[in-house]
Short mmCIF file of C-alpha atoms and ligand atoms in Angstrom, two decimals:
data_model
loop_
_atom_site.label_atom_id
_atom_site.label_comp_id
_atom_site.label_asym_id
_atom_site.label_seq_id
_atom_site.Cartn_x
_atom_site.Cartn_y
_atom_site.Cartn_z
CA MET A 23 -10.98 -12.04 2.13
CA GLY A 24 -8.98 -9.31 3.49
CA ILE A 25 -9.54 -7.96 7.14
CA GLU A 26 -10.21 -4.25 7.64
CA VAL A 27 -7.11 -2.91 9.46
CA VAL A 28 -8.57 0.57 11.91
CA VAL A 29 -6.10 2.97 12.60
CA GLU A 30 -7.66 4.91 15.96
CA GLY A 31 -5.55 8.09 17.50
CA LEU A 32 -2.08 6.63 16.60
CA THR A 33 0.71 9.07 17.89
CA LYS A 34 4.32 8.21 17.69
CA SER A 35 7.71 9.33 18.69
CA PHE A 36 11.38 8.52 19.49
CA GLY A 37 12.70 9.90 22.56
CA LYS A 38 11.76 14.07 22.15
CA GLN A 39 10.87 13.42 18.53
CA ASN A 40 7.31 12.91 17.47
CA ILE A 41 7.32 11.20 14.44
CA TRP A 42 3.14 11.87 13.54
CA ARG A 43 -0.29 12.11 16.08
CA ASP A 44 -3.85 11.29 15.62
CA VAL A 45 -3.65 9.47 12.84
CA SER A 46 -6.71 7.48 12.04
CA LEU A 47 -8.44 5.79 9.28
CA THR A 48 -9.33 2.19 8.54
CA LEU A 49 -7.74 0.37 4.83
CA PRO A 50 -10.76 -1.01 3.94
CA ALA A 51 -10.92 -4.90 3.77
CA GLY A 52 -9.46 -6.93 0.55
CA GLU A 53 -9.19 -3.19 -0.98
CA VAL A 54 -6.25 -1.45 -2.20
CA SER A 55 -4.63 1.66 -0.97
CA VAL A 56 -2.06 3.77 -1.56
CA MET A 57 0.17 6.03 1.78
CA LEU A 58 2.16 9.05 0.32
CA GLY A 59 3.72 11.26 2.13
CA PRO A 60 7.50 13.00 1.42
CA SER A 61 11.20 11.26 2.68
CA GLY A 62 11.63 11.05 6.51
CA THR A 63 7.79 11.51 7.48
CA GLY A 64 7.65 7.94 9.14
CA LYS A 65 5.69 5.77 6.40
CA THR A 66 8.13 2.73 7.17
CA VAL A 67 7.24 3.67 11.10
CA PHE A 68 3.94 3.59 10.10
CA LEU A 69 3.97 0.32 8.44
CA LYS A 70 5.99 -1.27 11.70
CA SER A 71 3.60 0.35 13.90
CA LEU A 72 0.61 -1.68 12.07
CA ILE A 73 2.75 -5.34 12.61
CA GLY A 74 3.31 -3.99 16.18
CA LEU A 75 7.24 -3.98 15.59
CA LEU A 76 7.03 -0.20 16.67
CA LYS A 77 4.87 0.87 19.82
CA PRO A 78 3.16 4.27 19.66
CA GLU A 79 2.85 6.14 22.59
CA LYS A 80 -0.91 6.41 22.04
CA GLY A 81 -4.10 5.16 20.04
CA ARG A 82 -4.92 1.56 19.04
CA VAL A 83 -4.11 -0.61 15.93
CA LEU A 84 -7.37 -3.08 15.61
CA ILE A 85 -7.33 -5.90 13.54
CA ASP A 86 -10.29 -8.84 14.30
CA GLY A 87 -10.38 -7.62 17.46
CA VAL A 88 -6.56 -7.61 18.71
CA ASP A 89 -4.45 -4.07 19.29
CA MET A 90 -1.21 -4.72 18.12
CA VAL A 91 -0.35 -2.03 20.36
CA ARG A 92 -1.48 -2.35 23.62
CA SER A 93 -2.72 -6.56 23.48
CA PRO A 94 -0.85 -9.34 24.89
CA GLU A 95 2.62 -10.23 23.17
CA LYS A 96 0.92 -13.54 22.14
CA ASP A 97 -2.25 -11.96 19.99
CA ILE A 98 -0.12 -9.65 18.62
CA TYR A 99 2.26 -12.28 17.81
CA GLU A 100 -0.33 -14.62 16.71
CA THR A 101 -2.15 -11.43 14.84
CA ARG A 102 1.45 -10.79 12.66
CA LYS A 103 0.96 -14.01 10.85
CA LEU A 104 -2.44 -12.85 8.59
CA PHE A 105 0.26 -10.30 7.44
CA GLY A 106 2.30 -10.36 4.25
CA LEU A 107 5.44 -7.49 4.58
CA MET A 108 7.38 -6.46 1.45
CA PHE A 109 10.60 -4.14 2.43
CA GLN A 110 11.72 -1.04 1.01
CA ASP A 111 15.62 -2.98 0.85
CA GLY A 112 14.45 -6.10 0.20
CA ALA A 113 15.69 -8.16 2.99
CA LEU A 114 16.51 -11.03 0.88
CA PHE A 115 19.62 -13.38 2.60
CA GLY A 116 22.31 -12.77 0.56
CA SER A 117 23.70 -15.82 0.75
CA LEU A 118 19.74 -17.90 0.51
CA SER A 119 18.80 -18.99 -3.26
CA LEU A 120 15.77 -16.74 -4.02
CA PHE A 121 13.85 -20.47 -2.94
CA ASP A 122 15.23 -21.11 0.52
CA ASN A 123 14.65 -16.96 0.56
CA ILE A 124 11.02 -17.79 -0.44
CA ALA A 125 10.68 -20.65 1.40
CA PHE A 126 11.72 -19.19 4.64
CA PRO A 127 8.49 -17.72 6.32
CA LEU A 128 7.08 -21.41 5.65
CA ARG A 129 9.80 -22.70 7.44
CA GLU A 130 9.95 -20.86 10.36
CA HIS A 131 6.62 -20.52 11.20
CA THR A 132 5.05 -23.47 9.92
CA ARG A 133 5.35 -27.13 10.36
CA LYS A 134 4.25 -27.96 6.65
CA LYS A 135 6.98 -31.34 4.76
CA GLU A 136 9.62 -29.91 2.47
CA SER A 137 7.25 -31.06 -0.43
CA GLU A 138 4.35 -28.71 0.59
CA ILE A 139 7.16 -25.43 0.96
CA ARG A 140 8.36 -26.72 -2.60
CA ARG A 141 4.81 -26.49 -4.34
CA ILE A 142 3.98 -23.14 -2.56
CA VAL A 143 6.78 -21.52 -3.29
CA MET A 144 7.00 -21.96 -7.14
CA GLU A 145 3.49 -21.14 -6.71
CA ARG A 146 4.20 -17.59 -5.68
CA ILE A 147 7.54 -17.65 -7.51
CA GLU A 148 5.43 -18.01 -10.63
CA VAL A 149 2.89 -15.72 -9.90
CA VAL A 150 6.08 -12.96 -9.36
CA GLY A 151 7.10 -13.63 -12.74
CA LEU A 152 10.91 -15.27 -11.25
CA LEU A 153 10.17 -19.14 -12.91
CA GLY A 154 14.17 -19.97 -13.35
CA ALA A 155 15.59 -18.26 -11.40
CA GLU A 156 14.85 -19.64 -8.04
CA GLY A 157 18.42 -21.02 -8.12
CA LYS A 158 19.84 -17.65 -8.43
CA LEU A 159 21.63 -15.80 -5.04
CA PRO A 160 20.43 -12.38 -4.73
CA GLY A 161 23.74 -10.44 -5.87
CA GLU A 162 23.17 -12.49 -9.23
CA ILE A 163 19.95 -11.16 -10.38
CA SER A 164 18.62 -7.78 -11.14
CA GLY A 165 17.24 -5.09 -8.33
CA GLY A 166 14.06 -5.41 -10.17
CA MET A 167 14.03 -9.08 -9.72
CA ARG A 168 15.01 -8.55 -5.86
CA LYS A 169 11.88 -6.82 -5.46
CA ARG A 170 9.66 -9.39 -6.61
CA ALA A 171 11.57 -11.99 -4.89
CA GLY A 172 10.85 -9.38 -1.73
CA LEU A 173 7.05 -9.70 -2.93
CA ALA A 174 6.91 -13.69 -2.73
CA ARG A 175 8.25 -14.01 0.05
CA ALA A 176 5.38 -11.50 1.05
CA LEU A 177 3.15 -13.61 -0.20
CA VAL A 178 3.57 -17.12 1.46
CA LEU A 179 1.73 -17.46 4.11
CA ASP A 180 -1.59 -16.49 2.90
CA PRO A 181 -1.47 -13.18 3.60
CA GLN A 182 -4.62 -11.22 4.27
CA ILE A 183 -2.72 -8.17 5.22
CA ILE A 184 -0.66 -6.94 1.97
CA LEU A 185 2.07 -4.04 3.60
CA CYS A 186 4.21 -2.62 0.76
CA ASP A 187 6.92 -0.72 1.58
CA GLU A 188 8.05 1.59 -1.55
CA PRO A 189 8.13 -1.52 -4.35
CA ASP A 190 8.84 0.62 -6.58
CA SER A 191 12.18 1.71 -5.20
CA GLY A 192 15.19 1.66 -7.63
CA LEU A 193 12.85 -0.14 -10.69
CA ASP A 194 12.80 2.18 -13.59
CA PRO A 195 9.22 3.15 -15.04
CA VAL A 196 8.43 0.05 -17.09
CA ARG A 197 9.27 -2.14 -13.93
CA THR A 198 7.38 -0.03 -12.44
CA ALA A 199 4.36 -0.24 -14.55
CA TYR A 200 3.92 -3.99 -14.68
CA LEU A 201 4.51 -3.95 -10.44
CA SER A 202 1.21 -1.42 -10.52
CA GLN A 203 -0.21 -4.28 -12.37
CA LEU A 204 1.20 -7.27 -10.89
CA LEU A 205 -0.14 -5.21 -7.44
CA ILE A 206 -3.47 -4.98 -8.68
CA ASP A 207 -3.40 -8.94 -10.54
CA LEU A 208 -2.78 -10.28 -6.97
CA ASN A 209 -5.50 -8.40 -5.28
CA ALA A 210 -7.78 -9.73 -7.50
CA GLN A 211 -5.88 -13.67 -7.27
CA ILE A 212 -6.31 -13.13 -3.28
CA ASP A 213 -8.67 -10.70 -1.91
CA ALA A 214 -5.77 -8.91 0.57
CA THR A 215 -5.99 -5.65 1.95
CA MET A 216 -2.95 -4.21 0.72
CA LEU A 217 -1.38 -0.63 2.21
CA ILE A 218 1.35 0.40 -0.19
CA VAL A 219 4.15 3.11 0.38
CA THR A 220 5.35 4.81 -2.08
CA HIS A 221 6.58 8.14 -3.58
CA ASN A 222 6.09 6.70 -7.20
CA LEU A 223 2.73 9.02 -8.51
CA ASP A 224 2.20 6.87 -11.45
CA ILE A 225 1.24 4.07 -8.79
CA ALA A 226 -0.57 7.12 -6.56
CA ALA A 227 -3.10 7.69 -9.90
CA THR A 228 -3.54 4.17 -11.23
CA VAL A 229 -3.17 1.77 -8.74
CA PRO A 230 -5.72 2.34 -5.38
CA ASP A 231 -9.29 2.26 -4.16
CA ASN A 232 -7.84 5.63 -1.67
CA MET A 233 -5.07 7.53 -0.98
CA GLY A 234 -4.00 9.03 1.80
CA MET A 235 -0.26 11.68 2.56
CA LEU A 236 1.59 12.12 5.91
CA PHE A 237 3.39 15.24 5.91
CA ARG A 238 4.01 17.76 8.98
CA ARG A 239 3.13 15.06 11.74
CA GLU A 240 -0.10 14.64 10.46
CA LEU A 241 -2.54 12.79 8.59
CA VAL A 242 -2.76 15.29 5.56
CA THR A 243 -6.10 13.29 4.18
CA PHE A 244 -7.05 9.68 3.58
CA GLY A 245 -10.36 8.36 1.36
CA PRO A 246 -11.27 7.44 -1.62
CA ARG A 247 -8.74 7.83 -4.10
CA GLU A 248 -10.59 10.86 -6.00
CA VAL A 249 -10.68 12.91 -2.76
CA LEU A 250 -6.52 13.16 -2.71
CA LEU A 251 -6.21 13.67 -6.46
CA THR A 252 -8.83 16.68 -6.67
CA SER A 253 -7.52 18.28 -3.23
CA ASP A 254 -6.44 21.86 -3.61
CA GLU A 255 -4.21 21.55 -0.35
CA PRO A 256 -1.30 22.86 -1.38
CA VAL A 257 1.15 20.13 -0.46
CA VAL A 258 -1.32 17.90 -2.35
CA SER A 259 -0.87 19.98 -5.60
CA GLN A 260 2.75 20.51 -4.90
CA PHE A 261 3.86 16.00 -4.41
CA LEU A 262 1.09 15.03 -7.22
CA GLY A 263 2.66 18.08 -9.39
CA GLY A 264 6.28 17.07 -8.09
CA ARG A 265 7.26 20.50 -7.84
CA ARG A 266 9.64 22.17 -5.96
CA GLU A 267 6.66 24.90 -5.34
CA GLY A 268 5.05 24.38 -2.38
CA PRO A 269 5.28 23.74 1.91
CA ILE A 270 7.91 20.96 1.10
CA GLY A 271 11.46 21.62 1.31
CA MET A 272 14.74 19.39 0.07
CA SER A 273 15.59 19.14 3.90
CA GLU A 274 12.99 21.44 6.03
CA GLU A 275 9.89 23.29 5.88
CA LYS A 276 9.48 26.60 3.62
CA ASP A 277 8.87 30.01 5.63
CA ALA A 278 5.90 32.03 4.95
CA ALA A 279 7.28 34.57 2.77
CA THR A 280 8.90 32.16 0.09
CA LEU A 281 5.18 30.24 -0.02
CA ALA A 282 3.69 33.49 -0.63
CA ALA A 283 5.85 33.88 -3.14
CA GLU A 284 5.41 30.55 -4.85
CA ALA A 285 2.24 30.64 -5.10
CA ASP A 286 0.80 31.06 -8.30
CA ARG A 287 3.01 28.53 -9.53
CA THR A 288 1.45 25.01 -7.75
CA THR A 289 -0.54 22.62 -9.95
CA PRO A 290 -3.91 23.80 -9.29
CA ALA A 291 -6.60 20.28 -9.07
CA ALA A 292 -8.59 21.81 -11.42
CA SER A 293 -5.72 20.93 -14.64
CA ARG A 294 -5.22 17.33 -12.84
CA VAL A 295 -6.53 14.53 -14.70
CA ILE A 296 -7.62 10.77 -13.28
CA VAL A 297 -6.77 8.12 -15.24
CA PRO A 298 -8.39 5.49 -14.48
CA GLN A 299 -7.41 2.68 -12.07
CA LEU A 300 -6.09 -0.59 -13.75
CA GLU A 301 -7.78 -3.48 -14.36
CA PRO A 302 -6.84 -7.09 -13.44
CA SER A 303 -5.22 -8.60 -16.34
CA PRO A 304 -7.26 -10.99 -19.04
CA GLY A 305 -8.72 -14.19 -17.72
CA LEU A 306 -8.40 -12.88 -13.59
CA PRO A 307 -10.93 -12.96 -12.20
CA PRO A 308 -12.10 -9.81 -11.40
CA ARG A 309 -11.26 -7.82 -8.14
CA ARG A 310 -13.76 -8.26 -5.67
CA ALA A 311 -13.17 -5.02 -3.72
CA VAL A 312 -14.69 -3.37 -6.76
CA ALA A 313 -18.13 -4.09 -5.31
CA ARG A 314 -17.61 -3.02 -1.85
CA ARG A 315 -15.91 -0.27 -2.52
CA ARG A 316 -18.45 1.15 -4.37
CA GLU A 317 -21.02 1.13 -2.53
CA ARG A 318 -18.69 2.10 0.83
CA VAL A 319 -18.22 5.28 -0.86
CA MET A 320 -21.49 5.68 -2.31
CA ARG A 321 -22.44 5.95 1.33
CA MET A 322 -20.44 8.22 1.95
CA ILE A 323 -20.56 10.37 -1.27
CA ASP A 324 -22.19 13.44 0.53
CA ALA A 325 -19.72 14.03 3.47
CA LEU A 326 -16.87 14.07 0.04
CA PRO A 327 -15.41 17.71 -1.03
CA PRO A 328 -17.72 18.87 -4.02
CA ALA A 329 -14.58 18.42 -6.13
CA ALA A 330 -14.05 14.66 -4.92
CA ARG A 331 -18.14 13.78 -5.68
CA SER A 332 -18.04 15.02 -9.15
CA ALA A 333 -15.15 12.51 -10.19
CA ILE A 334 -16.35 9.69 -8.11
CA ARG A 335 -20.09 9.95 -10.35
CA GLU A 336 -17.60 10.45 -13.97
CA THR A 337 -16.09 7.08 -12.78
CA TYR A 338 -18.37 5.04 -11.99
CA ALA A 339 -21.21 6.49 -15.11
CA ARG A 340 -17.93 5.92 -17.16
CA ASP A 341 -17.44 2.00 -15.64
CA ALA A 342 -21.50 1.83 -16.73
CA ALA A 343 -21.16 2.51 -20.09
CA THR A 344 -18.16 0.54 -21.16
CA ALA A 345 -20.11 -2.02 -18.62
CA THR A 346 -23.71 -1.35 -21.01
CA VAL A 347 -21.42 -1.42 -24.52
CA THR A 348 -19.52 -4.67 -23.83
CA ALA A 349 -22.56 -6.74 -21.89
CA PRO A 350 -23.18 -9.67 -23.79
CA VAL A 351 -26.02 -9.62 -25.98
CA ALA A 352 -29.45 -10.63 -24.32
CA GLY A 353 -30.21 -13.99 -25.22
CA GLY A 354 -26.62 -15.02 -26.80
CA GLY A 355 -25.01 -16.03 -23.71
CA ALA A 356 -25.66 -19.42 -21.85
N1 LIG B 411 13.85 2.42 15.40
C1 LIG B 411 13.81 4.51 15.40
N2 LIG B 411 14.66 4.84 16.23
C2 LIG B 411 14.42 6.02 16.31
N3 LIG B 411 13.94 7.07 15.36
C3 LIG B 411 14.05 6.33 14.28
C4 LIG B 411 13.29 4.86 14.52
N4 LIG B 411 13.07 4.60 12.93
C5 LIG B 411 12.99 6.04 12.32
N5 LIG B 411 12.78 6.76 13.11
C6 LIG B 411 13.02 8.11 12.83
O1 LIG B 411 11.66 8.51 11.90
C7 LIG B 411 11.28 9.06 10.81
C8 LIG B 411 10.38 8.93 10.22
O2 LIG B 411 11.61 7.86 9.21
P1 LIG B 411 10.96 6.89 8.39
O3 LIG B 411 12.01 5.74 8.02
O4 LIG B 411 9.08 6.04 9.03
O5 LIG B 411 10.35 8.22 7.98
P2 LIG B 411 10.08 7.79 6.30
O6 LIG B 411 8.75 8.02 5.66
O7 LIG B 411 9.73 5.89 5.31
O8 LIG B 411 10.79 7.80 4.91
P3 LIG B 411 11.21 7.61 3.03
O9 LIG B 411 10.60 8.14 1.93
O10 LIG B 411 12.58 7.82 2.79
O11 LIG B 411 11.80 5.86 3.09
C9 LIG B 411 12.94 9.54 10.75
O12 LIG B 411 13.12 10.74 11.24
C10 LIG B 411 13.91 8.72 10.96
O13 LIG B 411 14.96 8.91 11.74
MG1 LIG B 412 10.74 4.60 4.28
#
């Protein structure tokens, strides 16, 4: 089962430039979370901080008792093996075949025999739907296939925590829909804790259990998906509505007068529809995180904003109704 990742008061700067400050959140074990945020808000820096590749000057990232910020390097190195990381740009070696690219972490970090490596690599290649393409070079395949190869490579070491940095960038809407399904199917199969960084509103609406957003050097919010999806924060409304009106400007933040003039044109939360979360493809086991998440969310529900509360109750009521309709008739089963 996936491992919980606890982030406490994390602050990161490069020289005098502060990227974000005091970020605290917990990625619940085995659940899927999404981090939204405009370009340049430090999402990639956040992912790199989680695995200890970048060092925030304040705060902690706790994984199984190891602090990825300040624990001894050898502990950080060991804990990093729990992660699978899918990079924003695919980061494949251009001169290696897909097979060798995907086998790379196994050859680098384990002493497995070549026959064992072959078995694992081919299994992951099948999971991401690249069977037959394993002999190709990255330059010979489409961007979408490269993305999936990057995902396969992130999976070879049986990660318990999977980080995906903009898995959809450069994909068309149909490929993005397939990728969304692939991420949910993966979660059903391996029950890993997942964090997906994306700008994509369809992924945000259909994939995660939890959602957060980075903006203006702060974590705007992080919690059950319904909290962000029903939020009336101007920046959230603007982002989820994909609109120019709102606090996010092309290159910098807007001034108060512009904002006031636009105020009546943002998309109110009440007019947003919460679409159902994707379910694993037929034939796959149910996601084990679903029951855990429900228990967790119901424990905290009274502390959530009213709109989120009723959205969560509606979702779970609808699930219960479908479950009753599709449940086998009593006495009809084994
Ligand atoms: N190693 C580094 N040294 C100095 N500054 C850096 C470094 N890495 C990132 N930055 C700065 O940190 C800020 C956030 O970068 P980051 O790549 O995390 O943004 P992002 O949210 O991932 O953006 P995008 O959505 O475009 O990928 C940028 O201003 C960037 O220039
Ligand atoms: Mg980035």
